[in-house]
Amino acid sequence: MKNIIFSAIVGFAPAMAIAGGHADFAGHGTGFRSDTKTIEATAGTHFMVTTNDVWIYDNPPEGFPAAQKAICTYFQVIATGQQQPSGGSGTCQAVDPDGDISLWNGVAQSDGTLAFSVTTGTGKWTALIGAKFRGKTRHSFGGASVYDFSPVN
């Protein structure tokens, strides 16, 4: 169960990949787990998963890349005796082929999606600070996931 939850979280982060008025900036991504840490506590378990991702945009606006790489870290808490997580969040750092940087933060939603936004960036990404996205895992398997994302605003 914990692996399924991690895969779901891993698949959400890349949705953190652009919008801000660009309704066509949807796409998909692939994440591969590169590190996992677990902390067992009296009241529950804390998970940290790091992934290496590739985000592929379906129809990027002019001047934006068709794809970029990201490193994402997701955090999740499961209370003792519970099957489902009580919450989760994720942060991604991406560098596009032009060398521009973007940082993304997201929060797991009760419907199984990840809501995230561009928190800061350089170059072309500065225009997208505050842009919101929603991501959902399409497939999870053996430490990897495939997910879809789309802009919300």
mmCIF file of N, CA and C in Angstrom, residues 13-71:
data_model
loop_
_atom_site.group_PDB
_atom_site.id
_atom_site.type_symbol
_atom_site.label_atom_id
_atom_site.label_comp_id
_atom_site.label_asym_id
_atom_site.label_seq_id
_atom_site.Cartn_x
_atom_site.Cartn_y
_atom_site.Cartn_z
ATOM 1 N N ALA A 13 3.972 15.248 -9.064
ATOM 2 C CA ALA A 13 4.841 16.394 -9.059
ATOM 3 C C ALA A 13 5.080 16.990 -10.396
ATOM 4 N N PRO A 14 5.369 16.255 -11.391
ATOM 5 C CA PRO A 14 5.658 16.843 -12.667
ATOM 6 C C PRO A 14 4.516 17.656 -13.202
ATOM 7 N N ALA A 15 3.389 17.488 -12.662
ATOM 8 C CA ALA A 15 2.308 18.315 -13.122
ATOM 9 C C ALA A 15 2.662 19.745 -12.817
ATOM 10 N N MET A 16 3.580 19.939 -11.945
ATOM 11 C CA MET A 16 4.075 21.251 -11.576
ATOM 12 C C MET A 16 4.851 21.817 -12.739
ATOM 13 N N ALA A 17 4.275 21.938 -13.857
ATOM 14 C CA ALA A 17 5.134 22.321 -14.939
ATOM 15 C C ALA A 17 4.730 23.470 -15.815
ATOM 16 N N ILE A 18 3.733 24.302 -15.548
ATOM 17 C CA ILE A 18 3.523 25.548 -16.291
ATOM 18 C C ILE A 18 2.072 25.842 -16.613
ATOM 19 N N ALA A 19 1.726 27.098 -16.579
ATOM 20 C CA ALA A 19 0.392 27.513 -16.975
ATOM 21 C C ALA A 19 0.337 29.001 -17.061
ATOM 22 N N GLY A 20 -0.331 29.638 -16.073
ATOM 23 C CA GLY A 20 -0.387 31.083 -16.044
ATOM 24 C C GLY A 20 -1.011 31.658 -17.283
ATOM 25 N N GLY A 21 -2.241 31.202 -17.584
ATOM 26 C CA GLY A 21 -2.916 31.744 -18.731
ATOM 27 C C GLY A 21 -2.619 30.979 -20.002
ATOM 28 N N HIS A 22 -1.779 29.984 -19.968
ATOM 29 C CA HIS A 22 -1.456 29.175 -21.140
ATOM 30 C C HIS A 22 -2.262 27.886 -21.072
ATOM 31 N N ALA A 23 -3.507 27.945 -21.520
ATOM 32 C CA ALA A 23 -4.414 26.813 -21.416
ATOM 33 C C ALA A 23 -3.926 25.596 -22.188
ATOM 34 N N ASP A 24 -3.035 25.781 -23.163
ATOM 35 C CA ASP A 24 -2.543 24.653 -23.950
ATOM 36 C C ASP A 24 -1.274 24.031 -23.369
ATOM 37 N N PHE A 25 -0.877 24.436 -22.177
ATOM 38 C CA PHE A 25 0.379 23.963 -21.605
ATOM 39 C C PHE A 25 0.198 22.685 -20.789
ATOM 40 N N ALA A 26 -0.579 21.771 -21.300
ATOM 41 C CA ALA A 26 -0.784 20.469 -20.663
ATOM 42 C C ALA A 26 0.286 19.512 -21.165
ATOM 43 N N GLY A 27 0.389 18.368 -20.530
ATOM 44 C CA GLY A 27 1.354 17.382 -20.984
ATOM 45 C C GLY A 27 1.353 16.146 -20.125
ATOM 46 N N HIS A 28 2.461 15.431 -20.191
ATOM 47 C CA HIS A 28 2.628 14.214 -19.415
ATOM 48 C C HIS A 28 4.086 14.095 -19.006
ATOM 49 N N GLY A 29 4.328 13.218 -18.051
ATOM 50 C CA GLY A 29 5.687 13.048 -17.576
ATOM 51 C C GLY A 29 5.927 11.632 -17.098
ATOM 52 N N THR A 30 7.190 11.364 -16.855
ATOM 53 C CA THR A 30 7.619 10.083 -16.317
ATOM 54 C C THR A 30 8.568 10.356 -15.174
ATOM 55 N N GLY A 31 8.352 9.669 -14.055
ATOM 56 C CA GLY A 31 9.226 9.826 -12.905
ATOM 57 C C GLY A 31 9.790 8.484 -12.489
ATOM 58 N N PHE A 32 11.083 8.472 -12.162
ATOM 59 C CA PHE A 32 11.752 7.265 -11.688
ATOM 60 C C PHE A 32 12.297 7.537 -10.298
ATOM 61 N N ARG A 33 11.896 6.709 -9.339
ATOM 62 C CA ARG A 33 12.331 6.895 -7.955
ATOM 63 C C ARG A 33 13.844 6.695 -7.866
ATOM 64 N N SER A 34 14.547 7.680 -7.281
ATOM 65 C CA SER A 34 15.986 7.581 -7.116
ATOM 66 C C SER A 34 16.395 7.443 -5.651
ATOM 67 N N ASP A 35 15.490 7.793 -4.730
ATOM 68 C CA ASP A 35 15.807 7.682 -3.306
ATOM 69 C C ASP A 35 14.518 7.636 -2.499
ATOM 70 N N THR A 36 14.545 6.881 -1.415
ATOM 71 C CA THR A 36 13.402 6.792 -0.505
ATOM 72 C C THR A 36 13.929 6.778 0.920
ATOM 73 N N LYS A 37 13.297 7.556 1.769
ATOM 74 C CA LYS A 37 13.630 7.545 3.187
ATOM 75 C C LYS A 37 12.334 7.395 3.974
ATOM 76 N N THR A 38 12.396 6.600 5.036
ATOM 77 C CA THR A 38 11.241 6.363 5.888
ATOM 78 C C THR A 38 11.630 6.645 7.326
ATOM 79 N N ILE A 39 10.782 7.381 8.025
ATOM 80 C CA ILE A 39 10.996 7.642 9.446
ATOM 81 C C ILE A 39 9.772 7.093 10.187
ATOM 82 N N GLU A 40 10.003 6.103 11.038
ATOM 83 C CA GLU A 40 8.939 5.529 11.856
ATOM 84 C C GLU A 40 8.884 6.293 13.176
ATOM 85 N N ALA A 41 7.716 6.759 13.543
ATOM 86 C CA ALA A 41 7.528 7.464 14.806
ATOM 87 C C ALA A 41 6.388 6.804 15.572
ATOM 88 N N THR A 42 6.179 7.194 16.787
ATOM 89 C CA THR A 42 5.123 6.611 17.607
ATOM 90 C C THR A 42 3.752 6.828 16.993
ATOM 91 N N ALA A 43 3.506 8.012 16.438
ATOM 92 C CA ALA A 43 2.180 8.358 15.928
ATOM 93 C C ALA A 43 1.999 8.101 14.436
ATOM 94 N N GLY A 44 3.057 7.639 13.758
ATOM 95 C CA GLY A 44 2.893 7.410 12.336
ATOM 96 C C GLY A 44 4.215 7.244 11.608
ATOM 97 N N THR A 45 4.140 7.318 10.284
ATOM 98 C CA THR A 45 5.309 7.130 9.431
ATOM 99 C C THR A 45 5.424 8.307 8.471
ATOM 100 N N HIS A 46 6.640 8.794 8.309
ATOM 101 C CA HIS A 46 6.931 9.889 7.385
ATOM 102 C C HIS A 46 7.752 9.310 6.236
ATOM 103 N N PHE A 47 7.319 9.579 5.006
ATOM 104 C CA PHE A 47 8.024 9.103 3.823
ATOM 105 C C PHE A 47 8.575 10.288 3.039
ATOM 106 N N MET A 48 9.759 10.104 2.494
ATOM 107 C CA MET A 48 10.345 11.082 1.593
ATOM 108 C C MET A 48 10.816 10.317 0.357
ATOM 109 N N VAL A 49 10.342 10.728 -0.811
ATOM 110 C CA VAL A 49 10.692 10.070 -2.063
ATOM 111 C C VAL A 49 11.268 11.115 -3.011
ATOM 112 N N THR A 50 12.408 10.807 -3.605
ATOM 113 C CA THR A 50 13.017 11.682 -4.610
ATOM 114 C C THR A 50 12.941 10.973 -5.957
ATOM 115 N N THR A 51 12.556 11.731 -6.987
ATOM 116 C CA THR A 51 12.433 11.162 -8.328
ATOM 117 C C THR A 51 13.197 11.996 -9.339
ATOM 118 N N ASN A 52 13.579 11.364 -10.417
ATOM 119 C CA ASN A 52 14.139 12.035 -11.590
ATOM 120 C C ASN A 52 13.060 11.962 -12.659
ATOM 121 N N ASP A 53 12.650 13.107 -13.157
ATOM 122 C CA ASP A 53 11.502 13.173 -14.050
ATOM 123 C C ASP A 53 11.850 13.811 -15.392
ATOM 124 N N VAL A 54 11.014 13.521 -16.371
ATOM 125 C CA VAL A 54 11.022 14.203 -17.661
ATOM 126 C C VAL A 54 9.602 14.668 -17.903
ATOM 127 N N TRP A 55 9.422 15.958 -18.165
ATOM 128 C CA TRP A 55 8.112 16.541 -18.454
ATOM 129 C C TRP A 55 8.040 16.848 -19.939
ATOM 130 N N ILE A 56 6.991 16.381 -20.580
ATOM 131 C CA ILE A 56 6.808 16.582 -22.016
ATOM 132 C C ILE A 56 5.519 17.371 -22.220
ATOM 133 N N TYR A 57 5.619 18.529 -22.860
ATOM 134 C CA TYR A 57 4.473 19.407 -23.063
ATOM 135 C C TYR A 57 3.804 19.093 -24.393
ATOM 136 N N ASP A 58 2.475 19.019 -24.377
ATOM 137 C CA ASP A 58 1.723 18.694 -25.586
ATOM 138 C C ASP A 58 1.793 19.803 -26.628
ATOM 139 N N ASN A 59 1.689 21.051 -26.181
ATOM 140 C CA ASN A 59 1.621 22.173 -27.103
ATOM 141 C C ASN A 59 2.249 23.405 -26.439
ATOM 142 N N PRO A 60 3.570 23.388 -26.226
ATOM 143 C CA PRO A 60 4.177 24.501 -25.483
ATOM 144 C C PRO A 60 4.102 25.817 -26.250
ATOM 145 N N PRO A 61 3.901 26.910 -25.533
ATOM 146 C CA PRO A 61 3.902 28.223 -26.180
ATOM 147 C C PRO A 61 5.261 28.490 -26.830
ATOM 148 N N GLU A 62 5.284 29.375 -27.793
ATOM 149 C CA GLU A 62 6.528 29.724 -28.484
ATOM 150 C C GLU A 62 7.582 30.173 -27.476
ATOM 151 N N GLY A 63 8.794 29.672 -27.652
ATOM 152 C CA GLY A 63 9.890 30.027 -26.769
ATOM 153 C C GLY A 63 10.083 29.081 -25.603
ATOM 154 N N PHE A 64 9.113 28.186 -25.363
ATOM 155 C CA PHE A 64 9.230 27.217 -24.275
ATOM 156 C C PHE A 64 9.650 25.862 -24.841
ATOM 157 N N PRO A 65 10.361 25.063 -24.047
ATOM 158 C CA PRO A 65 10.838 23.771 -24.537
ATOM 159 C C PRO A 65 9.698 22.760 -24.676
ATOM 160 N N ALA A 66 9.910 21.779 -25.547
ATOM 161 C CA ALA A 66 8.940 20.686 -25.701
ATOM 162 C C ALA A 66 9.054 19.713 -24.531
ATOM 163 N N ALA A 67 10.215 19.694 -23.865
ATOM 164 C CA ALA A 67 10.441 18.801 -22.726
ATOM 165 C C ALA A 67 11.525 19.394 -21.830
ATOM 166 N N GLN A 68 11.518 18.955 -20.565
ATOM 167 C CA GLN A 68 12.586 19.343 -19.650
ATOM 168 C C GLN A 68 12.723 18.312 -18.551
ATOM 169 N N LYS A 69 13.872 18.332 -17.888
ATOM 170 C CA LYS A 69 14.148 17.416 -16.788
ATOM 171 C C LYS A 69 13.870 18.116 -15.464
ATOM 172 N N ALA A 70 13.493 17.300 -14.465
ATOM 173 C CA ALA A 70 13.257 17.836 -13.129
ATOM 174 C C ALA A 70 13.677 16.814 -12.084
ATOM 175 N N ILE A 71 14.011 17.315 -10.913
ATOM 176 C CA ILE A 71 14.227 16.475 -9.742
ATOM 177 C C ILE A 71 13.155 16.871 -8.747
#
